[in-house]
Amino acid sequence: MIEPAKARLWLQKWRWYERNALPWNRARIHLELARRECFARWPLEGNVLEMLREGRLELGPHVLFEPGVWITGPDTAQIRIGGGSFLNRNVMVAASELVEIGEHCMLANGCFVTDGNHRFDDPERPVPWQGFTSKGPTYIGDNVWCGANVVVTSGVTIGERCVIGANSVVTTDIPAHSIAAGTPAKVLRPVTYA
């Protein structure tokens, strides 16, 4: 038999972490997305409903979320995703202040975009309790394609019409019309047009 206090705590955590799966919240999320002409294949994770209702998650028309997309932004954090952008399976977007993804961007499976870093500088506190720092907002310009498992870190700007190779870690700005790859990502060559 489980103690009542432990059962209450478990139920409280279950309701928080599984809130998007609750039928009424799932319906509310779909309604909020429909109002913005957007669509999500389930599951959609994170505090999406709260952010949409508070105006902290801004979506242009025709944004598409594939299963397992995780969006989170505590307190006053903002996330903006431009119209026509496509976030594939298991993409994670986490903002501590501001993450902005332009129009018609493609983020392949497993990408992670953030403007925050976990703190780890206090030797007396466990790392999960230390909070976050940020080097500033993270911006991804229009028409950017990030290959599978790309990580875009805090304070980075990726210019428009860039291609970021799979498994790259973007730690510095990438100029517009560039193909970049590696860990850390480096510009390999400009995008050329016929």
mmCIF file of N, CA and C in Angstrom, residues 1-140:
data_model
loop_
_atom_site.group_PDB
_atom_site.id
_atom_site.type_symbol
_atom_site.label_atom_id
_atom_site.label_comp_id
_atom_site.label_asym_id
_atom_site.label_seq_id
_atom_site.Cartn_x
_atom_site.Cartn_y
_atom_site.Cartn_z
ATOM 1 N N MET A 1 0.845 -1.185 0.000
ATOM 2 C CA MET A 1 0.000 0.000 0.000
ATOM 3 C C MET A 1 0.885 1.241 0.000
ATOM 4 N N ILE A 2 0.556 2.204 -0.811
ATOM 5 C CA ILE A 2 1.325 3.445 -0.888
ATOM 6 C C ILE A 2 0.735 4.474 0.071
ATOM 7 N N GLU A 3 1.627 5.230 0.696
ATOM 8 C CA GLU A 3 1.187 6.261 1.638
ATOM 9 C C GLU A 3 0.383 7.333 0.897
ATOM 10 N N PRO A 4 -0.661 7.911 1.537
ATOM 11 C CA PRO A 4 -1.482 8.935 0.872
ATOM 12 C C PRO A 4 -0.682 10.144 0.381
ATOM 13 N N ALA A 5 0.299 10.595 1.165
ATOM 14 C CA ALA A 5 1.093 11.769 0.758
ATOM 15 C C ALA A 5 1.891 11.456 -0.508
ATOM 16 N N LYS A 6 2.449 10.246 -0.588
ATOM 17 C CA LYS A 6 3.207 9.857 -1.780
ATOM 18 C C LYS A 6 2.280 9.690 -2.974
ATOM 19 N N ALA A 7 1.108 9.159 -2.744
ATOM 20 C CA ALA A 7 0.135 8.994 -3.828
ATOM 21 C C ALA A 7 -0.309 10.359 -4.369
ATOM 22 N N ARG A 8 -0.542 11.329 -3.486
ATOM 23 C CA ARG A 8 -0.926 12.679 -3.923
ATOM 24 C C ARG A 8 0.186 13.327 -4.740
ATOM 25 N N LEU A 9 1.425 13.178 -4.264
ATOM 26 C CA LEU A 9 2.559 13.755 -4.982
ATOM 27 C C LEU A 9 2.693 13.116 -6.366
ATOM 28 N N TRP A 10 2.552 11.791 -6.417
ATOM 29 C CA TRP A 10 2.640 11.094 -7.702
ATOM 30 C C TRP A 10 1.544 11.586 -8.645
ATOM 31 N N LEU A 11 0.327 11.709 -8.142
ATOM 32 C CA LEU A 11 -0.789 12.164 -8.969
ATOM 33 C C LEU A 11 -0.567 13.602 -9.454
ATOM 34 N N GLN A 12 -0.055 14.448 -8.560
ATOM 35 C CA GLN A 12 0.230 15.824 -8.942
ATOM 36 C C GLN A 12 1.263 15.857 -10.065
ATOM 37 N N LYS A 13 2.328 15.099 -9.969
ATOM 38 C CA LYS A 13 3.357 15.065 -11.012
ATOM 39 C C LYS A 13 2.804 14.458 -12.293
ATOM 40 N N TRP A 14 2.004 13.405 -12.176
ATOM 41 C CA TRP A 14 1.418 12.780 -13.361
ATOM 42 C C TRP A 14 0.556 13.777 -14.113
ATOM 43 N N ARG A 15 -0.296 14.513 -13.378
ATOM 44 C CA ARG A 15 -1.172 15.495 -14.036
ATOM 45 C C ARG A 15 -0.359 16.580 -14.714
ATOM 46 N N TRP A 16 0.769 17.000 -14.133
ATOM 47 C CA TRP A 16 1.598 18.040 -14.738
ATOM 48 C C TRP A 16 2.293 17.517 -15.990
ATOM 49 N N TYR A 17 2.990 16.395 -15.859
ATOM 50 C CA TYR A 17 3.790 15.900 -16.980
ATOM 51 C C TYR A 17 2.939 15.302 -18.096
ATOM 52 N N GLU A 18 1.755 14.827 -17.801
ATOM 53 C CA GLU A 18 0.889 14.218 -18.803
ATOM 54 C C GLU A 18 -0.287 15.124 -19.187
ATOM 55 N N ARG A 19 -0.206 16.412 -18.822
ATOM 56 C CA ARG A 19 -1.344 17.301 -19.036
ATOM 57 C C ARG A 19 -1.759 17.396 -20.492
ATOM 58 N N ASN A 20 -0.831 17.322 -21.434
ATOM 59 C CA ASN A 20 -1.205 17.417 -22.840
ATOM 60 C C ASN A 20 -1.964 16.189 -23.315
ATOM 61 N N ALA A 21 -1.814 15.081 -22.626
ATOM 62 C CA ALA A 21 -2.510 13.852 -23.013
ATOM 63 C C ALA A 21 -3.939 13.800 -22.478
ATOM 64 N N LEU A 22 -4.260 14.659 -21.512
ATOM 65 C CA LEU A 22 -5.626 14.688 -21.003
ATOM 66 C C LEU A 22 -6.552 15.123 -22.135
ATOM 67 N N PRO A 23 -7.655 14.413 -22.361
ATOM 68 C CA PRO A 23 -8.482 14.677 -23.545
ATOM 69 C C PRO A 23 -8.932 16.123 -23.692
ATOM 70 N N TRP A 24 -9.311 16.780 -22.600
ATOM 71 C CA TRP A 24 -9.772 18.157 -22.687
ATOM 72 C C TRP A 24 -8.635 19.110 -23.043
ATOM 73 N N ASN A 25 -7.424 18.858 -22.532
ATOM 74 C CA ASN A 25 -6.290 19.702 -22.896
ATOM 75 C C ASN A 25 -5.841 19.447 -24.333
ATOM 76 N N ARG A 26 -5.893 18.198 -24.738
ATOM 77 C CA ARG A 26 -5.543 17.872 -26.120
ATOM 78 C C ARG A 26 -6.490 18.594 -27.081
ATOM 79 N N ALA A 27 -7.783 18.588 -26.770
ATOM 80 C CA ALA A 27 -8.763 19.291 -27.604
ATOM 81 C C ALA A 27 -8.492 20.795 -27.604
ATOM 82 N N ARG A 28 -8.130 21.353 -26.446
ATOM 83 C CA ARG A 28 -7.837 22.790 -26.364
ATOM 84 C C ARG A 28 -6.615 23.157 -27.209
ATOM 85 N N ILE A 29 -5.592 22.299 -27.168
ATOM 86 C CA ILE A 29 -4.396 22.546 -27.973
ATOM 87 C C ILE A 29 -4.754 22.528 -29.459
ATOM 88 N N HIS A 30 -5.516 21.514 -29.878
ATOM 89 C CA HIS A 30 -5.911 21.453 -31.290
ATOM 90 C C HIS A 30 -6.730 22.683 -31.691
ATOM 91 N N LEU A 31 -7.597 23.158 -30.807
ATOM 92 C CA LEU A 31 -8.390 24.352 -31.093
ATOM 93 C C LEU A 31 -7.488 25.575 -31.255
ATOM 94 N N GLU A 32 -6.533 25.740 -30.338
ATOM 95 C CA GLU A 32 -5.602 26.868 -30.431
ATOM 96 C C GLU A 32 -4.783 26.788 -31.719
ATOM 97 N N LEU A 33 -4.364 25.591 -32.104
ATOM 98 C CA LEU A 33 -3.607 25.430 -33.351
ATOM 99 C C LEU A 33 -4.486 25.730 -34.559
ATOM 100 N N ALA A 34 -5.729 25.245 -34.540
ATOM 101 C CA ALA A 34 -6.647 25.481 -35.660
ATOM 102 C C ALA A 34 -6.893 26.975 -35.848
ATOM 103 N N ARG A 35 -6.997 27.726 -34.753
ATOM 104 C CA ARG A 35 -7.178 29.178 -34.850
ATOM 105 C C ARG A 35 -6.016 29.845 -35.569
ATOM 106 N N ARG A 36 -4.860 29.210 -35.515
ATOM 107 C CA ARG A 36 -3.658 29.772 -36.134
ATOM 108 C C ARG A 36 -3.342 29.091 -37.472
ATOM 109 N N GLU A 37 -4.252 28.238 -37.948
ATOM 110 C CA GLU A 37 -4.074 27.479 -39.184
ATOM 111 C C GLU A 37 -2.847 26.573 -39.117
ATOM 112 N N CYS A 38 -2.609 25.982 -37.946
ATOM 113 C CA CYS A 38 -1.479 25.087 -37.721
ATOM 114 C C CYS A 38 -1.989 23.695 -37.396
ATOM 115 N N PHE A 39 -1.097 22.720 -37.415
ATOM 116 C CA PHE A 39 -1.504 21.345 -37.178
ATOM 117 C C PHE A 39 -0.399 20.589 -36.450
ATOM 118 N N ALA A 40 -0.812 19.677 -35.574
ATOM 119 C CA ALA A 40 0.138 18.820 -34.866
ATOM 120 C C ALA A 40 -0.335 17.384 -34.934
ATOM 121 N N ARG A 41 0.581 16.497 -35.255
ATOM 122 C CA ARG A 41 0.329 15.067 -35.088
ATOM 123 C C ARG A 41 0.781 14.717 -33.678
ATOM 124 N N TRP A 42 -0.021 13.939 -32.984
ATOM 125 C CA TRP A 42 0.200 13.696 -31.563
ATOM 126 C C TRP A 42 1.270 12.655 -31.340
ATOM 127 N N PRO A 43 2.013 12.706 -30.203
ATOM 128 C CA PRO A 43 1.895 13.654 -29.096
ATOM 129 C C PRO A 43 2.677 14.942 -29.344
ATOM 130 N N LEU A 44 2.180 16.011 -28.742
ATOM 131 C CA LEU A 44 2.846 17.306 -28.705
ATOM 132 C C LEU A 44 3.146 17.572 -27.238
ATOM 133 N N GLU A 45 4.420 17.749 -26.908
ATOM 134 C CA GLU A 45 4.854 17.806 -25.507
ATOM 135 C C GLU A 45 5.183 19.234 -25.074
ATOM 136 N N GLY A 46 5.288 19.431 -23.766
ATOM 137 C CA GLY A 46 5.695 20.704 -23.194
ATOM 138 C C GLY A 46 4.517 21.552 -22.756
ATOM 139 N N ASN A 47 4.799 22.799 -22.428
ATOM 140 C CA ASN A 47 3.737 23.694 -21.940
ATOM 141 C C ASN A 47 3.143 24.514 -23.086
ATOM 142 N N VAL A 48 2.784 23.817 -24.149
ATOM 143 C CA VAL A 48 2.257 24.419 -25.374
ATOM 144 C C VAL A 48 0.966 25.187 -25.114
ATOM 145 N N LEU A 49 0.005 24.572 -24.428
ATOM 146 C CA LEU A 49 -1.288 25.206 -24.207
ATOM 147 C C LEU A 49 -1.131 26.513 -23.451
ATOM 148 N N GLU A 50 -0.367 26.506 -22.374
ATOM 149 C CA GLU A 50 -0.168 27.714 -21.586
ATOM 150 C C GLU A 50 0.489 28.800 -22.425
ATOM 151 N N MET A 51 1.518 28.431 -23.185
ATOM 152 C CA MET A 51 2.234 29.417 -23.990
ATOM 153 C C MET A 51 1.339 29.999 -25.081
ATOM 154 N N LEU A 52 0.522 29.164 -25.724
ATOM 155 C CA LEU A 52 -0.393 29.662 -26.751
ATOM 156 C C LEU A 52 -1.398 30.635 -26.146
ATOM 157 N N ARG A 53 -1.988 30.257 -25.035
ATOM 158 C CA ARG A 53 -3.012 31.097 -24.413
ATOM 159 C C ARG A 53 -2.459 32.404 -23.881
ATOM 160 N N GLU A 54 -1.217 32.413 -23.455
ATOM 161 C CA GLU A 54 -0.595 33.622 -22.912
ATOM 162 C C GLU A 54 0.075 34.459 -24.002
ATOM 163 N N GLY A 55 0.046 34.003 -25.239
ATOM 164 C CA GLY A 55 0.670 34.732 -26.334
ATOM 165 C C GLY A 55 2.180 34.624 -26.373
ATOM 166 N N ARG A 56 2.734 33.671 -25.646
ATOM 167 C CA ARG A 56 4.190 33.503 -25.607
ATOM 168 C C ARG A 56 4.688 32.519 -26.662
ATOM 169 N N LEU A 57 3.783 31.754 -27.261
ATOM 170 C CA LEU A 57 4.112 30.891 -28.395
ATOM 171 C C LEU A 57 3.365 31.450 -29.592
ATOM 172 N N GLU A 58 4.101 32.078 -30.498
ATOM 173 C CA GLU A 58 3.516 32.696 -31.676
ATOM 174 C C GLU A 58 3.801 31.809 -32.881
ATOM 175 N N LEU A 59 2.748 31.446 -33.603
ATOM 176 C CA LEU A 59 2.877 30.560 -34.752
ATOM 177 C C LEU A 59 2.282 31.221 -35.981
ATOM 178 N N GLY A 60 3.038 31.231 -37.073
ATOM 179 C CA GLY A 60 2.491 31.675 -38.343
ATOM 180 C C GLY A 60 1.615 30.576 -38.918
ATOM 181 N N PRO A 61 0.847 30.884 -39.964
ATOM 182 C CA PRO A 61 -0.032 29.868 -40.545
ATOM 183 C C PRO A 61 0.756 28.712 -41.157
ATOM 184 N N HIS A 62 0.139 27.552 -41.087
ATOM 185 C CA HIS A 62 0.641 26.335 -41.724
ATOM 186 C C HIS A 62 1.912 25.771 -41.084
ATOM 187 N N VAL A 63 2.152 26.090 -39.811
ATOM 188 C CA VAL A 63 3.219 25.413 -39.073
ATOM 189 C C VAL A 63 2.753 23.987 -38.816
ATOM 190 N N LEU A 64 3.656 23.036 -38.977
ATOM 191 C CA LEU A 64 3.338 21.619 -38.780
ATOM 192 C C LEU A 64 4.285 21.016 -37.762
ATOM 193 N N PHE A 65 3.714 20.373 -36.738
ATOM 194 C CA PHE A 65 4.484 19.658 -35.727
ATOM 195 C C PHE A 65 4.261 18.163 -35.922
ATOM 196 N N GLU A 66 5.323 17.418 -36.111
ATOM 197 C CA GLU A 66 5.232 15.967 -36.195
ATOM 198 C C GLU A 66 5.238 15.375 -34.776
ATOM 199 N N PRO A 67 4.971 14.071 -34.634
ATOM 200 C CA PRO A 67 4.883 13.475 -33.295
ATOM 201 C C PRO A 67 6.161 13.660 -32.471
ATOM 202 N N GLY A 68 5.944 13.913 -31.199
ATOM 203 C CA GLY A 68 7.056 14.004 -30.254
ATOM 204 C C GLY A 68 7.717 15.366 -30.176
ATOM 205 N N VAL A 69 7.213 16.364 -30.908
ATOM 206 C CA VAL A 69 7.776 17.711 -30.792
ATOM 207 C C VAL A 69 7.539 18.203 -29.368
ATOM 208 N N TRP A 70 8.556 18.827 -28.808
ATOM 209 C CA TRP A 70 8.512 19.303 -27.429
ATOM 210 C C TRP A 70 8.832 20.794 -27.429
ATOM 211 N N ILE A 71 7.893 21.606 -26.944
ATOM 212 C CA ILE A 71 8.038 23.057 -26.893
ATOM 213 C C ILE A 71 7.926 23.478 -25.433
ATOM 214 N N THR A 72 8.901 24.234 -24.937
ATOM 215 C CA THR A 72 8.810 24.684 -23.560
ATOM 216 C C THR A 72 9.412 26.070 -23.402
ATOM 217 N N GLY A 73 8.773 26.855 -22.564
ATOM 218 C CA GLY A 73 9.247 28.196 -22.260
ATOM 219 C C GLY A 73 8.645 28.651 -20.951
ATOM 220 N N PRO A 74 9.382 28.599 -19.875
ATOM 221 C CA PRO A 74 8.836 28.973 -18.575
ATOM 222 C C PRO A 74 8.621 30.472 -18.433
ATOM 223 N N ASP A 75 7.740 30.851 -17.531
ATOM 224 C CA ASP A 75 7.512 32.240 -17.120
ATOM 225 C C ASP A 75 7.250 33.171 -18.294
ATOM 226 N N THR A 76 8.199 34.051 -18.587
ATOM 227 C CA THR A 76 7.999 35.056 -19.628
ATOM 228 C C THR A 76 8.688 34.701 -20.939
ATOM 229 N N ALA A 77 9.259 33.534 -21.051
ATOM 230 C CA ALA A 77 9.970 33.129 -22.266
ATOM 231 C C ALA A 77 9.036 33.119 -23.464
ATOM 232 N N GLN A 78 9.583 33.444 -24.645
ATOM 233 C CA GLN A 78 8.805 33.480 -25.874
ATOM 234 C C GLN A 78 9.432 32.602 -26.939
ATOM 235 N N ILE A 79 8.564 31.991 -27.736
ATOM 236 C CA ILE A 79 8.983 31.226 -28.901
ATOM 237 C C ILE A 79 8.138 31.700 -30.069
ATOM 238 N N ARG A 80 8.798 32.032 -31.185
ATOM 239 C CA ARG A 80 8.105 32.459 -32.400
ATOM 240 C C ARG A 80 8.525 31.528 -33.532
ATOM 241 N N ILE A 81 7.534 30.987 -34.223
ATOM 242 C CA ILE A 81 7.800 30.093 -35.348
ATOM 243 C C ILE A 81 7.028 30.627 -36.538
ATOM 244 N N GLY A 82 7.752 30.941 -37.610
ATOM 245 C CA GLY A 82 7.150 31.557 -38.780
ATOM 246 C C GLY A 82 6.308 30.595 -39.601
ATOM 247 N N GLY A 83 5.411 31.170 -40.392
ATOM 248 C CA GLY A 83 4.486 30.399 -41.208
ATOM 249 C C GLY A 83 5.184 29.423 -42.142
ATOM 250 N N GLY A 84 4.550 28.274 -42.326
ATOM 251 C CA GLY A 84 5.053 27.265 -43.237
ATOM 252 C C GLY A 84 6.216 26.448 -42.718
ATOM 253 N N SER A 85 6.628 26.657 -41.470
ATOM 254 C CA SER A 85 7.754 25.891 -40.928
ATOM 255 C C SER A 85 7.309 24.505 -40.493
ATOM 256 N N PHE A 86 8.239 23.578 -40.545
ATOM 257 C CA PHE A 86 7.972 22.161 -40.333
ATOM 258 C C PHE A 86 8.954 21.629 -39.309
ATOM 259 N N LEU A 87 8.441 21.173 -38.164
ATOM 260 C CA LEU A 87 9.271 20.567 -37.132
ATOM 261 C C LEU A 87 8.990 19.075 -37.127
ATOM 262 N N ASN A 88 9.977 18.297 -37.515
ATOM 263 C CA ASN A 88 9.804 16.864 -37.663
ATOM 264 C C ASN A 88 9.843 16.153 -36.308
ATOM 265 N N ARG A 89 9.814 14.846 -36.337
ATOM 266 C CA ARG A 89 9.710 14.038 -35.119
ATOM 267 C C ARG A 89 10.796 14.376 -34.093
ATOM 268 N N ASN A 90 10.336 14.517 -32.861
ATOM 269 C CA ASN A 90 11.213 14.671 -31.697
ATOM 270 C C ASN A 90 12.096 15.918 -31.720
ATOM 271 N N VAL A 91 11.652 16.954 -32.416
ATOM 272 C CA VAL A 91 12.340 18.250 -32.343
ATOM 273 C C VAL A 91 12.002 18.879 -30.994
ATOM 274 N N MET A 92 12.996 19.524 -30.369
ATOM 275 C CA MET A 92 12.794 20.205 -29.095
ATOM 276 C C MET A 92 13.176 21.671 -29.244
ATOM 277 N N VAL A 93 12.283 22.551 -28.787
ATOM 278 C CA VAL A 93 12.554 23.987 -28.768
ATOM 279 C C VAL A 93 12.335 24.441 -27.333
ATOM 280 N N ALA A 94 13.400 24.951 -26.711
ATOM 281 C CA ALA A 94 13.339 25.373 -25.307
ATOM 282 C C ALA A 94 13.851 26.792 -25.193
ATOM 283 N N ALA A 95 13.004 27.685 -24.669
ATOM 284 C CA ALA A 95 13.382 29.085 -24.518
ATOM 285 C C ALA A 95 13.455 29.458 -23.050
ATOM 286 N N SER A 96 14.488 30.215 -22.700
ATOM 287 C CA SER A 96 14.506 30.846 -21.384
ATOM 288 C C SER A 96 14.138 32.315 -21.527
ATOM 289 N N GLU A 97 14.423 32.922 -22.705
ATOM 290 C CA GLU A 97 14.020 34.292 -23.025
ATOM 291 C C GLU A 97 13.306 34.330 -24.370
ATOM 292 N N LEU A 98 14.059 34.069 -25.475
ATOM 293 C CA LEU A 98 13.462 34.139 -26.810
ATOM 294 C C LEU A 98 14.164 33.208 -27.781
ATOM 295 N N VAL A 99 13.371 32.380 -28.444
ATOM 296 C CA VAL A 99 13.828 31.595 -29.595
ATOM 297 C C VAL A 99 12.911 31.950 -30.745
ATOM 298 N N GLU A 100 13.507 32.313 -31.886
ATOM 299 C CA GLU A 100 12.720 32.680 -33.056
ATOM 300 C C GLU A 100 13.169 31.853 -34.255
ATOM 301 N N ILE A 101 12.215 31.174 -34.869
ATOM 302 C CA ILE A 101 12.456 30.362 -36.057
ATOM 303 C C ILE A 101 11.667 31.018 -37.190
ATOM 304 N N GLY A 102 12.330 31.289 -38.304
ATOM 305 C CA GLY A 102 11.708 32.022 -39.394
ATOM 306 C C GLY A 102 10.660 31.230 -40.152
ATOM 307 N N GLU A 103 10.239 31.801 -41.280
ATOM 308 C CA GLU A 103 9.234 31.165 -42.125
ATOM 309 C C GLU A 103 9.861 30.094 -43.003
ATOM 310 N N HIS A 104 9.061 29.078 -43.283
ATOM 311 C CA HIS A 104 9.419 28.002 -44.214
ATOM 312 C C HIS A 104 10.728 27.310 -43.835
ATOM 313 N N CYS A 105 10.937 27.109 -42.555
ATOM 314 C CA CYS A 105 12.112 26.375 -42.078
ATOM 315 C C CYS A 105 11.768 24.901 -41.931
ATOM 316 N N MET A 106 12.769 24.048 -42.096
ATOM 317 C CA MET A 106 12.609 22.612 -41.868
ATOM 318 C C MET A 106 13.618 22.182 -40.810
ATOM 319 N N LEU A 107 13.117 21.620 -39.726
ATOM 320 C CA LEU A 107 13.977 21.050 -38.701
ATOM 321 C C LEU A 107 13.759 19.550 -38.718
ATOM 322 N N ALA A 108 14.782 18.813 -39.102
ATOM 323 C CA ALA A 108 14.671 17.365 -39.241
ATOM 324 C C ALA A 108 14.611 16.692 -37.869
ATOM 325 N N ASN A 109 14.428 15.390 -37.886
ATOM 326 C CA ASN A 109 14.256 14.601 -36.668
ATOM 327 C C ASN A 109 15.350 14.893 -35.643
ATOM 328 N N GLY A 110 14.915 15.096 -34.403
ATOM 329 C CA GLY A 110 15.843 15.172 -33.281
ATOM 330 C C GLY A 110 16.581 16.481 -33.102
ATOM 331 N N CYS A 111 16.226 17.541 -33.828
ATOM 332 C CA CYS A 111 16.913 18.823 -33.643
ATOM 333 C C CYS A 111 16.572 19.415 -32.274
ATOM 334 N N PHE A 112 17.490 20.209 -31.747
ATOM 335 C CA PHE A 112 17.291 20.895 -30.471
ATOM 336 C C PHE A 112 17.709 22.346 -30.644
ATOM 337 N N VAL A 113 16.779 23.279 -30.372
ATOM 338 C CA VAL A 113 17.039 24.713 -30.502
ATOM 339 C C VAL A 113 16.745 25.356 -29.159
ATOM 340 N N THR A 114 17.697 26.142 -28.643
ATOM 341 C CA THR A 114 17.518 26.754 -27.328
ATOM 342 C C THR A 114 18.247 28.083 -27.237
ATOM 343 N N ASP A 115 17.840 28.898 -26.289
ATOM 344 C CA ASP A 115 18.582 30.114 -25.962
ATOM 345 C C ASP A 115 19.132 30.028 -24.542
ATOM 346 N N GLY A 116 19.048 28.877 -23.932
ATOM 347 C CA GLY A 116 19.476 28.731 -22.542
ATOM 348 C C GLY A 116 20.533 27.659 -22.359
ATOM 349 N N ASN A 117 21.187 27.737 -21.226
ATOM 350 C CA ASN A 117 22.154 26.728 -20.796
ATOM 351 C C ASN A 117 21.868 26.387 -19.338
ATOM 352 N N HIS A 118 22.016 25.131 -18.989
ATOM 353 C CA HIS A 118 21.901 24.763 -17.582
ATOM 354 C C HIS A 118 23.109 25.305 -16.821
ATOM 355 N N ARG A 119 22.836 25.881 -15.656
ATOM 356 C CA ARG A 119 23.934 26.297 -14.784
ATOM 357 C C ARG A 119 24.504 25.061 -14.090
ATOM 358 N N PHE A 120 25.791 25.133 -13.786
ATOM 359 C CA PHE A 120 26.455 24.040 -13.074
ATOM 360 C C PHE A 120 27.583 24.570 -12.190
ATOM 361 N N ASP A 121 27.551 25.892 -11.904
ATOM 362 C CA ASP A 121 28.660 26.554 -11.221
ATOM 363 C C ASP A 121 28.597 26.520 -9.698
ATOM 364 N N ASP A 122 27.523 25.993 -9.115
ATOM 365 C CA ASP A 122 27.391 25.933 -7.657
ATOM 366 C C ASP A 122 27.697 24.515 -7.191
ATOM 367 N N PRO A 123 28.832 24.303 -6.549
ATOM 368 C CA PRO A 123 29.217 22.950 -6.140
ATOM 369 C C PRO A 123 28.359 22.377 -5.014
ATOM 370 N N GLU A 124 27.543 23.233 -4.364
ATOM 371 C CA GLU A 124 26.720 22.785 -3.245
ATOM 372 C C GLU A 124 25.320 22.341 -3.667
ATOM 373 N N ARG A 125 24.855 22.771 -4.843
ATOM 374 C CA ARG A 125 23.491 22.458 -5.290
ATOM 375 C C ARG A 125 23.522 21.437 -6.416
ATOM 376 N N PRO A 126 22.549 20.526 -6.439
ATOM 377 C CA PRO A 126 22.447 19.624 -7.576
ATOM 378 C C PRO A 126 22.228 20.413 -8.866
ATOM 379 N N VAL A 127 22.807 19.954 -9.962
ATOM 380 C CA VAL A 127 22.707 20.658 -11.242
ATOM 381 C C VAL A 127 21.257 20.933 -11.649
ATOM 382 N N PRO A 128 20.315 19.968 -11.498
ATOM 383 C CA PRO A 128 18.946 20.276 -11.932
ATOM 384 C C PRO A 128 18.282 21.418 -11.159
ATOM 385 N N TRP A 129 18.828 21.807 -10.023
ATOM 386 C CA TRP A 129 18.230 22.861 -9.202
ATOM 387 C C TRP A 129 18.874 24.222 -9.420
ATOM 388 N N GLN A 130 19.874 24.321 -10.294
ATOM 389 C CA GLN A 130 20.639 25.559 -10.423
ATOM 390 C C GLN A 130 20.056 26.548 -11.423
ATOM 391 N N GLY A 131 19.071 26.153 -12.178
ATOM 392 C CA GLY A 131 18.460 27.093 -13.110
ATOM 393 C C GLY A 131 19.225 27.214 -14.412
ATOM 394 N N PHE A 132 19.023 28.358 -15.095
ATOM 395 C CA PHE A 132 19.546 28.536 -16.439
ATOM 396 C C PHE A 132 20.285 29.858 -16.582
ATOM 397 N N THR A 133 21.150 29.918 -17.559
ATOM 398 C CA THR A 133 21.768 31.152 -18.012
ATOM 399 C C THR A 133 21.477 31.268 -19.505
ATOM 400 N N SER A 134 21.764 32.418 -20.069
ATOM 401 C CA SER A 134 21.556 32.609 -21.503
ATOM 402 C C SER A 134 22.592 33.570 -22.045
ATOM 403 N N LYS A 135 23.041 33.309 -23.265
ATOM 404 C CA LYS A 135 23.932 34.235 -23.970
ATOM 405 C C LYS A 135 23.119 35.197 -24.825
ATOM 406 N N GLY A 136 21.798 35.091 -24.764
ATOM 407 C CA GLY A 136 20.923 35.952 -25.538
ATOM 408 C C GLY A 136 19.990 35.145 -26.417
ATOM 409 N N PRO A 137 19.104 35.832 -27.119
ATOM 410 C CA PRO A 137 18.131 35.146 -27.965
ATOM 411 C C PRO A 137 18.800 34.315 -29.064
ATOM 412 N N THR A 138 18.069 33.317 -29.524
ATOM 413 C CA THR A 138 18.517 32.471 -30.631
ATOM 414 C C THR A 138 17.577 32.713 -31.804
ATOM 415 N N TYR A 139 18.166 32.997 -32.972
ATOM 416 C CA TYR A 139 17.385 33.295 -34.175
ATOM 417 C C TYR A 139 17.763 32.353 -35.307
ATOM 418 N N ILE A 140 16.747 31.827 -35.963
ATOM 419 C CA ILE A 140 16.943 31.056 -37.187
ATOM 420 C C ILE A 140 16.171 31.801 -38.274
#
